[in-house]
Coordinates of C-alpha atoms and ligand atoms in Angstrom, one line a residue:
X7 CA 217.2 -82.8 34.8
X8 CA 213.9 -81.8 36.9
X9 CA 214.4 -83.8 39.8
X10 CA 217.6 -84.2 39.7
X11 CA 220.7 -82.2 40.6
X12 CA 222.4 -80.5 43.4
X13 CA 225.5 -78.6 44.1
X14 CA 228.6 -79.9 43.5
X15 CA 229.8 -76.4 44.8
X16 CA 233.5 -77.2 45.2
X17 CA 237.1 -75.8 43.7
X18 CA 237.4 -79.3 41.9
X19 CA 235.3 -79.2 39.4
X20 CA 235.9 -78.9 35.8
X21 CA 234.2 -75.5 34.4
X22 CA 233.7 -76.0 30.5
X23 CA 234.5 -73.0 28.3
X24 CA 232.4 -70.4 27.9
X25 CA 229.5 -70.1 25.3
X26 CA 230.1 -69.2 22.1
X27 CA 227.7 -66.3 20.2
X28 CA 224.5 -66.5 18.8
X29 CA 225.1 -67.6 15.0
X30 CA 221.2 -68.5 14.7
X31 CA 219.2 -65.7 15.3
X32 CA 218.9 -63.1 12.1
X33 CA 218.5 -59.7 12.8
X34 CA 214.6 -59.1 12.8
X35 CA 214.0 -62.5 12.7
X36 CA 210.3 -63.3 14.3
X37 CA 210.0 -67.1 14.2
X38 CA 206.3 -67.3 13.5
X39 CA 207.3 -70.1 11.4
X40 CA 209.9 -72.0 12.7
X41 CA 213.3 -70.2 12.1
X42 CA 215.6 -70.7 9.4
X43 CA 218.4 -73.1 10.4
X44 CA 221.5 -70.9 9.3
X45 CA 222.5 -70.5 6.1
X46 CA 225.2 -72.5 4.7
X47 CA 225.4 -74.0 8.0
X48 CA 226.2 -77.5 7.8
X49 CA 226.3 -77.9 11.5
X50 CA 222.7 -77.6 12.4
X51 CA 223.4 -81.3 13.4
X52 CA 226.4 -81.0 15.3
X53 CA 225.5 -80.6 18.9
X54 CA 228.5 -79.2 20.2
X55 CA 227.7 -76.4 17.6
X56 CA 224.2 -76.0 19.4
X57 CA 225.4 -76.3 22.8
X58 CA 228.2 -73.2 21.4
X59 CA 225.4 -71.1 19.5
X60 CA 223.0 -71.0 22.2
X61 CA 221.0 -68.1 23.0
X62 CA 222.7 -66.6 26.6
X63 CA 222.5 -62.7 26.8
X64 CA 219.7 -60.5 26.4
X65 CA 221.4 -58.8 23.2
X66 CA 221.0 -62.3 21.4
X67 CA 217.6 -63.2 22.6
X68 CA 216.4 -59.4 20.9
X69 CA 218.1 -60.5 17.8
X70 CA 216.4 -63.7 17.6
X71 CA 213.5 -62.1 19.3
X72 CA 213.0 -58.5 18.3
X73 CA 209.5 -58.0 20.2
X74 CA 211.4 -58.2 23.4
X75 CA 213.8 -55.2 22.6
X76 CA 211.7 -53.2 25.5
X77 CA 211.9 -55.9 27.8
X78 CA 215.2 -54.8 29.7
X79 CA 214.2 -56.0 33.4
X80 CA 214.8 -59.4 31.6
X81 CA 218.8 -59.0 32.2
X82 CA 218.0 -58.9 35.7
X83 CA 216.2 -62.2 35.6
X84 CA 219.1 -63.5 33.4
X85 CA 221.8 -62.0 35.9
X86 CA 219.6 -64.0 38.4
X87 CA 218.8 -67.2 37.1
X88 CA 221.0 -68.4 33.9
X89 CA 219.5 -68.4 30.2
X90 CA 220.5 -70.9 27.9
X91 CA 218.5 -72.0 24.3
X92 CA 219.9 -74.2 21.9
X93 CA 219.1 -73.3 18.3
X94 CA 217.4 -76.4 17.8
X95 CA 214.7 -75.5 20.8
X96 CA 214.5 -72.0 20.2
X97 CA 213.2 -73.0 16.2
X98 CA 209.9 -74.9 18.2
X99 CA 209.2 -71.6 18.7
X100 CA 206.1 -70.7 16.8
X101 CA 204.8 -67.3 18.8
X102 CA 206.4 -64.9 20.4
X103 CA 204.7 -64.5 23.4
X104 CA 203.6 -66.1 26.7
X105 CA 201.0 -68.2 24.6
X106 CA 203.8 -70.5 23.3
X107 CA 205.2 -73.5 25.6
X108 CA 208.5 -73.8 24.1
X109 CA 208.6 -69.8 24.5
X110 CA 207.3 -69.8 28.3
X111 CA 209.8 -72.8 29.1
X112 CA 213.1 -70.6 27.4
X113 CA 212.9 -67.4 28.1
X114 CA 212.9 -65.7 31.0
X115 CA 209.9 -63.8 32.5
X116 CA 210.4 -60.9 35.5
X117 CA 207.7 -63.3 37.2
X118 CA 210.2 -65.2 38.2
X119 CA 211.6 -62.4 40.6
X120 CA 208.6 -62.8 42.4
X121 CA 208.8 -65.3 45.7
X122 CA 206.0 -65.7 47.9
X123 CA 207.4 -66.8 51.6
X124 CA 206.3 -70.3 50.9
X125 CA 209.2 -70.6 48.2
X126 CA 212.6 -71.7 49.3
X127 CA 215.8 -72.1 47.2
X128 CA 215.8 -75.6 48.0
X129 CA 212.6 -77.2 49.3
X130 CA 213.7 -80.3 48.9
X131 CA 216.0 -79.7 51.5
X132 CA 219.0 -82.0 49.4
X133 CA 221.8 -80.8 50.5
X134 CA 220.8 -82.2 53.8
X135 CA 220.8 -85.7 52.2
X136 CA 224.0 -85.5 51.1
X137 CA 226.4 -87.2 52.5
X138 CA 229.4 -86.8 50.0
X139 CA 229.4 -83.5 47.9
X140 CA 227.6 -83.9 44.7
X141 CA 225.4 -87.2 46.1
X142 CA 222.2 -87.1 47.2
X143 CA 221.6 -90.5 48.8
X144 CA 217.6 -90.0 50.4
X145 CA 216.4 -93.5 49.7
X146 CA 217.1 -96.6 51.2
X147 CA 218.2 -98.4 47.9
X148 CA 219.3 -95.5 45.6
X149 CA 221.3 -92.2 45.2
X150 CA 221.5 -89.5 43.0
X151 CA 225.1 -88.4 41.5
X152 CA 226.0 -84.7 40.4
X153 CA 227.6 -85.4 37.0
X154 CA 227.0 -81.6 36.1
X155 CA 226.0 -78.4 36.6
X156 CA 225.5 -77.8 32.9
X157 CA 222.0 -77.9 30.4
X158 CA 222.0 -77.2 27.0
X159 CA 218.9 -75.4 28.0
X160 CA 217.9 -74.0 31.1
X161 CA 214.3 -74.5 32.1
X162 CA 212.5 -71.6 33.7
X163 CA 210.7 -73.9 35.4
X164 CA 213.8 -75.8 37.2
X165 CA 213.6 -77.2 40.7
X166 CA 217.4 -76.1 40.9
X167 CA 217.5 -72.5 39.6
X168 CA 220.2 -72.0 42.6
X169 CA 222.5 -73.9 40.8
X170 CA 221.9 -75.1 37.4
X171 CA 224.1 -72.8 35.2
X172 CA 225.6 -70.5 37.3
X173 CA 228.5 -72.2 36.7
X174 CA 228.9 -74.8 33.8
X175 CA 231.2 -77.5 35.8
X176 CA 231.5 -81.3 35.6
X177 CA 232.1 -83.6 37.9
X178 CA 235.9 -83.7 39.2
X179 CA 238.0 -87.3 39.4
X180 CA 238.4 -86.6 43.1
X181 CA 234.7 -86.8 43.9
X182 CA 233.9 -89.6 42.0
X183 CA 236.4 -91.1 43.7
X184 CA 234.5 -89.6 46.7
X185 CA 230.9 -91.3 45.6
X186 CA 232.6 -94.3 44.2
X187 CA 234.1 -95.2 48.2
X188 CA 230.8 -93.7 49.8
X189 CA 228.7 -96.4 47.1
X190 CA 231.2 -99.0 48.2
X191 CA 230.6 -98.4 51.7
X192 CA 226.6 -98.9 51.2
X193 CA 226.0 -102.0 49.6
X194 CA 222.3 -101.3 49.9
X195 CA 222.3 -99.2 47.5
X196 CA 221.4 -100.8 44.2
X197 CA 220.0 -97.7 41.8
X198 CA 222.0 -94.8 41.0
X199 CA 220.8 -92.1 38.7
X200 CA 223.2 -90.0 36.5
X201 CA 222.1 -86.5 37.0
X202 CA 222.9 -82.8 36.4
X203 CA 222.6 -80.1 35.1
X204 CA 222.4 -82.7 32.3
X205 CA 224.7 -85.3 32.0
X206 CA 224.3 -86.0 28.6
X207 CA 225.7 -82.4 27.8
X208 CA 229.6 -84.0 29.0
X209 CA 231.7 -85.7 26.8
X210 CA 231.0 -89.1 25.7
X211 CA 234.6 -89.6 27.4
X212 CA 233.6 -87.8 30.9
X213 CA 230.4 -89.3 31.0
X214 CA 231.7 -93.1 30.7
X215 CA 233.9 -92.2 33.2
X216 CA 231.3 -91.6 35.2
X217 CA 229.7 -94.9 34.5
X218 CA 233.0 -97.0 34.6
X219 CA 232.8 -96.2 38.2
X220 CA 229.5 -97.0 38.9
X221 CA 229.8 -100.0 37.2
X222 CA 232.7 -101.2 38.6
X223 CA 230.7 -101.6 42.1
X224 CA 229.2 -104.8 42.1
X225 CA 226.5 -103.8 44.2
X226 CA 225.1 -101.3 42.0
X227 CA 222.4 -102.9 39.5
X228 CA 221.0 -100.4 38.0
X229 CA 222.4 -97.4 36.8
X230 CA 219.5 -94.4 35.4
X231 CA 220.1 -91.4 33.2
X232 CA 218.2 -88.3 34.1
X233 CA 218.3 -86.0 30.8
X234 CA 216.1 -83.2 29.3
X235 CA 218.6 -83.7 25.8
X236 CA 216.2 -85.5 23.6
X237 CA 213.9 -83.1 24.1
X238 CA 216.4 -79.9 23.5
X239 CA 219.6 -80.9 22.1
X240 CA 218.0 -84.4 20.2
X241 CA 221.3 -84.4 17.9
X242 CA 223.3 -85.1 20.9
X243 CA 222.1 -88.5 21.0
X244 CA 224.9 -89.7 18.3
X245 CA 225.6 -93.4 17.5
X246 CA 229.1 -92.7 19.4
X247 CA 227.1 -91.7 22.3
X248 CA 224.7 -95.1 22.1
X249 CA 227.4 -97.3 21.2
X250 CA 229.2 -96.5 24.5
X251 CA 225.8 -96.2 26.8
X252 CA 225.0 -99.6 25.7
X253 CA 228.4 -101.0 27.4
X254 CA 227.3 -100.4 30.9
X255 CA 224.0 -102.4 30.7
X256 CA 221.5 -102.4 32.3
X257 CA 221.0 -98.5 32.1
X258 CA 217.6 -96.7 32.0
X259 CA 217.0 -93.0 30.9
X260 CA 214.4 -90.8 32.2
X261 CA 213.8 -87.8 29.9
X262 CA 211.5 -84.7 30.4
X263 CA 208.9 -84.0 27.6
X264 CA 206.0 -81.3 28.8
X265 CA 203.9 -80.8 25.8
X266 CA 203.6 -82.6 22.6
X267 CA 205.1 -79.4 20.6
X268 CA 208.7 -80.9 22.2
X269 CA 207.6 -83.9 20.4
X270 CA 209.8 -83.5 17.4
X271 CA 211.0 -86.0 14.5
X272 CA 214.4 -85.2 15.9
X273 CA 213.3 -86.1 19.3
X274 CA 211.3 -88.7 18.3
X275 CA 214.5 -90.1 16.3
X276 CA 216.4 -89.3 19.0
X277 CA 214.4 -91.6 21.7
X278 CA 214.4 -94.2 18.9
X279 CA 218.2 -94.5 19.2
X280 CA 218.0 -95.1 22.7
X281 CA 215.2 -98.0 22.5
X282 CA 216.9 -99.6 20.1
X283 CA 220.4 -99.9 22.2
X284 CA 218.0 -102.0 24.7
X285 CA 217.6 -98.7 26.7
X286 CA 214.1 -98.4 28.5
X287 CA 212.6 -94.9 28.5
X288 CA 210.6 -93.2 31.1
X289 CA 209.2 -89.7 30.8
X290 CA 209.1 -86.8 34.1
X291 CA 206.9 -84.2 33.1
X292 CA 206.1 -81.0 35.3
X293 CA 202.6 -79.7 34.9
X294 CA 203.1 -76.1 34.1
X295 CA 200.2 -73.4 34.4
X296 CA 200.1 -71.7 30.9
X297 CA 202.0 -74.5 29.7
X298 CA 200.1 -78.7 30.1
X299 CA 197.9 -77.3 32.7
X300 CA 195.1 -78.9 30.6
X301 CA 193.8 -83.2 30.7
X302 CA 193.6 -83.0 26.7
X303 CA 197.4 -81.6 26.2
X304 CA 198.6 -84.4 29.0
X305 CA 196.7 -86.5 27.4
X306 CA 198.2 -86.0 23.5
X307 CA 201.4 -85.7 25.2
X308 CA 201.2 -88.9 26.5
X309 CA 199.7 -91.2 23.1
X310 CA 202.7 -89.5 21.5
X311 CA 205.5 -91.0 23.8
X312 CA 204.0 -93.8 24.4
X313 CA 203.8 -94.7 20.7
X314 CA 207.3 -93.5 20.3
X315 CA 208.0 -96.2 23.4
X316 CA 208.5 -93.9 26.2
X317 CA 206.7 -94.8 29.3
X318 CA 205.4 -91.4 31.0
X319 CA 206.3 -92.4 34.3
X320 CA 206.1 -89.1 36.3
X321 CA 203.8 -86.0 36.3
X322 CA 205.3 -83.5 39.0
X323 CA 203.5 -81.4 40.7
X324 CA 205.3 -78.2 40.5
X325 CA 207.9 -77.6 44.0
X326 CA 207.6 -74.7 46.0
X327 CA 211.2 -73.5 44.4
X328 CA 212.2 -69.6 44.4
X329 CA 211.5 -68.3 40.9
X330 CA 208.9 -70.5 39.6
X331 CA 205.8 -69.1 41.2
X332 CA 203.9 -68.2 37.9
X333 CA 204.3 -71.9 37.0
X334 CA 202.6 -73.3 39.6
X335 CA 199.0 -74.9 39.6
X336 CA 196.6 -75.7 42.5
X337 CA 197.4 -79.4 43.2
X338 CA 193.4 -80.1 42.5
X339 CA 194.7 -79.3 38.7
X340 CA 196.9 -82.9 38.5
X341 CA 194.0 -85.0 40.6
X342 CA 191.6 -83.7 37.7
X343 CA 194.0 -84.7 35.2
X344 CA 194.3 -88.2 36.5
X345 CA 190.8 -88.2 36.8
X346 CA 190.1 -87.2 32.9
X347 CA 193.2 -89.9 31.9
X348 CA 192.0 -93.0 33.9
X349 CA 189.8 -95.2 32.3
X350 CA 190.1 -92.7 28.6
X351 CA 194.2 -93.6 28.1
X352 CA 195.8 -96.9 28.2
X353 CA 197.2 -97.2 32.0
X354 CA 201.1 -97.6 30.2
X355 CA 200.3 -94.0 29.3
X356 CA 199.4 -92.7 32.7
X357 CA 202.3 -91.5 34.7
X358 CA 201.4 -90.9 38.1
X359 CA 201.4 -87.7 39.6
X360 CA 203.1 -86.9 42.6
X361 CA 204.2 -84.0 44.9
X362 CA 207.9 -83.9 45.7
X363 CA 207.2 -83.3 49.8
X364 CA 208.7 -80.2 51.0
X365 CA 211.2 -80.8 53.5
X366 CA 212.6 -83.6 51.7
X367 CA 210.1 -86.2 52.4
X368 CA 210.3 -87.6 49.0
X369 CA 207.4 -88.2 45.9
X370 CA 204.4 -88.9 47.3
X371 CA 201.5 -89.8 44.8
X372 CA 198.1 -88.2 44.7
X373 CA 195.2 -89.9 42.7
X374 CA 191.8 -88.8 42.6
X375 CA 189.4 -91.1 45.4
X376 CA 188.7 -94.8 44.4
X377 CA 187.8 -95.3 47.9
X378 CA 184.3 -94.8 48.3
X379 CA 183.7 -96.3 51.7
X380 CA 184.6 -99.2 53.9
X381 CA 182.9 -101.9 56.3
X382 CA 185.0 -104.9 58.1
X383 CA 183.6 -107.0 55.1
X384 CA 183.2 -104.7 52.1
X385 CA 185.1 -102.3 50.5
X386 CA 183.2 -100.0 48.2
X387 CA 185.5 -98.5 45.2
X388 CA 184.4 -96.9 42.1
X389 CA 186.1 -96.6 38.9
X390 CA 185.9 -93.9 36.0
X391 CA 182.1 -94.1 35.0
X392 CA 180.9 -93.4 38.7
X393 CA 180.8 -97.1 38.9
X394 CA 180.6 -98.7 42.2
X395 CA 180.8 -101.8 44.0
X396 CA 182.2 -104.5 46.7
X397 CA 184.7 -105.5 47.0
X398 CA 184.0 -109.0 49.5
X399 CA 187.2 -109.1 51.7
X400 CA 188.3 -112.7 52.1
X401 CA 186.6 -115.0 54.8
X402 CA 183.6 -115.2 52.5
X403 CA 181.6 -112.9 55.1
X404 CA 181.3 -110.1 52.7
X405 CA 180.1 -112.5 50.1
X406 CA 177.7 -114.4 52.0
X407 CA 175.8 -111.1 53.2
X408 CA 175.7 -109.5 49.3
X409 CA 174.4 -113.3 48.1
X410 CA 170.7 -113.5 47.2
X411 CA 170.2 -109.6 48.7
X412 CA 170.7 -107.8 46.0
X413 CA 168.2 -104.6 46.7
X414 CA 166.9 -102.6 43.5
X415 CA 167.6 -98.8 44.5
X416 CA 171.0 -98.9 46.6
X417 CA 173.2 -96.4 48.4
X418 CA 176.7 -96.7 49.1
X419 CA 175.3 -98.4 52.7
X420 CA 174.0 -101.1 50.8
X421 CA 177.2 -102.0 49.4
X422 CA 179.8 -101.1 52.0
X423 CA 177.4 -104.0 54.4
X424 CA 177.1 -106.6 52.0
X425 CA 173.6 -105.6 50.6
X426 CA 174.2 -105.2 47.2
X427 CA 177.1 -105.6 44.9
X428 CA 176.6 -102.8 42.3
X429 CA 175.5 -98.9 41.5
X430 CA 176.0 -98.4 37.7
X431 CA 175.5 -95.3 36.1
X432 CA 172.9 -95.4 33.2
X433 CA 173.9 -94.9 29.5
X434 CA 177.6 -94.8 29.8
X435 CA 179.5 -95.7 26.6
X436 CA 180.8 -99.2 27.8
X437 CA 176.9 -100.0 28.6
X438 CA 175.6 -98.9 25.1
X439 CA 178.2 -101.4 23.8
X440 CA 177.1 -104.4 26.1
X441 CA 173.5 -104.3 25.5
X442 CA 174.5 -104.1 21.5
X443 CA 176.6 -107.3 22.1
X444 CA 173.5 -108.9 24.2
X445 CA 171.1 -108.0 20.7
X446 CA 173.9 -109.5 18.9
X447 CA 174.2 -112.0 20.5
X448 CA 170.4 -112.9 20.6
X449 CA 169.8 -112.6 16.3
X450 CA 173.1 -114.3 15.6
X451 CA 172.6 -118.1 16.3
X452 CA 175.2 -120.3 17.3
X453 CA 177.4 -117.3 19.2
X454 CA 178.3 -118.6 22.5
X455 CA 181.5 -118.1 24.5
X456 CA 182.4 -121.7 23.9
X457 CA 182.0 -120.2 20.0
X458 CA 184.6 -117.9 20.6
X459 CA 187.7 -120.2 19.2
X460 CA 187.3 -122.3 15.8
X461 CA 186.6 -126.1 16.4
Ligands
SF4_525 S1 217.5 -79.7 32.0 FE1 216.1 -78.1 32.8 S2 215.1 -79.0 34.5 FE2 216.9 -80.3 34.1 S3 218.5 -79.5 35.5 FE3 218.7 -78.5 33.5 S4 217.5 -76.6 33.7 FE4 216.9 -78.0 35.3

């Protein structure tokens, strides 16, 4: 998951078999409707079939994708950085070209061989926060295991490019035994997130493993899922799969939606699953240029989980990662997207955005200014509208000085001393509707707040 893995770059691990061929693409095939599921292909729904028939060489992405037959540089870029497209995500396809979001997050663009010197194979620096092989343990109170290496679908945009795909591994007994000591060792750590590659592309068998051990630490609370497969591989979430999550309560899952086309009624079943085994779901989205680089796509991306009860929890700004250059946005991009959602979107649909420092320093949230200015007795804030005022800081000093002195014309001055209380914006939407309520309230007789509940 974005976020989420390192290198578990050791002989032990497990490498899973090889991927089997394309069976979904048709020769000439251009999915401006959504392709075809196969004929007489029963197994659309199996998601082993998926994770089998994805799209990995060049040859099958021209045969799903004919338009690209010129576009041979891509087999460097896949030589480079893995390609991997289940059938099910390569079908949200709806345009061939960079003007699609499901296209520009699957296939591979030669942009990505293009690194300015600010990019860095790993700018988060993890493997200097790992202690044991395949753990990242930067926080205080959590770490980060490296169930896998494998994704159903590799994301251009991946803040571990180095190492998700190039091999398809799982976690070996050894170094959970490894992680398992180290957790025991470290009773302060109470959170661990599951994490990849995917984790929910294992076994149901390997993956409880993996939980059996957490679990079996009684200092661990919490144990989180990191996971892109709702969104890419939605059949994977299987009642066998649920049944056996929901025996190592309490467990969360984080998935990664970017743009309301991923917002499927296979995904959205999917996610259902899971919030109905008692699993709480958070959404990490990257903001992509080309992609949700835009407040109105956040912002339908966001109604839409929310009312499929996923919490979008984080918008990442995009890292400074090799191979991801094209993607990036200006960081003023996510302060003007918080700025359009606050105050427009219910704030359980705002995630908050954050950088992921460079150098390992961990998320770090930016939010548009609130803080207008600041006295020893008043702080002066504004919300959404351009509204601003006070706020008295306790003692009652602040108060005392605003108190009978309220001015008619103030500046921020005014406020941040005491002066005044208030600068409202004329004619803003929420002030049409109060002066309706005062008329309303001046025809109709008898409405009072003490009105507001029948006798
Ligand atoms: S699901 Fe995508 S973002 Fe997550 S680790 Fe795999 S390739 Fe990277």
């Amino acid at each position: 998951m974005y976020q989420s893995c390192n290198s578990v770059e050791t002989e032990e691990e497990q490498c899973s078999e090889p991927p089997g061929i394309l069976a979904v693409a048709q020769p000439g095939y251009r999915p401006k409707s959504p392709p075809s599921k196969p004929k007489a292909s029963s197994n659309w729904n199996d998601w082993k079939w998926q994770i089998k028939n994805r799209i990995r060489t060049f040859d099958q992405l021209v045969s799903f994708l004919p338009g690209l037959a010129g576009k041979t540089e891509l087999q460097q870029v896949i030589q480079k950085y893995p390609m991997a497209v289940t059938p099910y995500y390569a079908s949200l396809i709806q345009r061939p070209d960079i003007s699609d979001p499901v296209f520009m997050m699957s296939v591979p663009q030669t942009e990505e061989l293009f690194n300015p010197v600010c990019l860095s194979e790993d700018p988060l620096e993890e493997h200097k926060d790992m202690p044991v092989p395949g753990m990242v343990h930067r926080y205080q109170d959590r770490a980060l295991v490296i169930a896998t290496t494998t994704c159903s679908c590799y994301c251009r945009h991946c803040t571990r490019k180095r190492i998700a795909g190039t091999r398809e591994c799982s976690i070996s007994v050894h170094r959970l035994q490894q992680i398992t000591e180290y957790l025991l060792a470290h009773p302060e750590i109470s959170d661990v997130i599951v994490s990849g590659g995917d984790p929910l592309t294992m076994s149901t068998d390997s993956l409880e493993a993996v939980l059996s051990a957490l679990r079996s630490i009684p200092t661990v609370q919490i144990i989180r899922i990191g996971t892109r497969v709702p969104v890419v591989l939605p059949m994977r979430i299987t009642d066998e799969l649920v049944e056996m999550l929901r025996r190592y309560h309490p467990i969360w899952i984080n998935t990664h939606f970017n743009h309301p086309n991923e917002l499927t009624e296979e995904s959205m079943q999917a996610c259902a699953k899971l919030a109905d085994a008692g699993i709480p779901l958070g959404n990490q989205s990257v903001l992509l240029k080309g992609i949700n680089d835009s407040p109105q796509i956040i912002e339908r991306l966001c109604r839409g989980l929310i009312r499929n009860r996923v919490r979008p929890y984080y918008l990442y700004q995009c890292d400074l990662v090799r191979g991801v250059e094209h993607f990036r946005t200006p960081l003023s991009k996510g302060i003007e997207i918080m700025e359009y959602m606050r105050g427009r979107v219910s704030g359980m649909a705002i995630p908050t955005f954050v950088v992921d420092a460079p150098h390992g320093g961990g998320k770090i949230p930016i939010l548009p200014n609130y803080v207008i200015s600041m006295s020893p007795t008043n702080t002066v804030i504004r919300n959404y509208e351009g509204m601003m005022v006070n706020y008295p800081e306790p003692g009652g000093i602040g108060q005392q000085a605003a108190e009978g002195r309220e001015l008619p014309n103030p500046g921020v001055w005014e406020l941040a001393s005491g002066r005044a209380s208030i600068i409202q914006p004329s004619n803003t939407s929420r002030g049409q509707r109060r002066r309706r309520l005062v008329e309303k309230q001046k025809t109709a007789s008898g409405f009072e707040c003490g009105s507001l509940f029948d006798a």
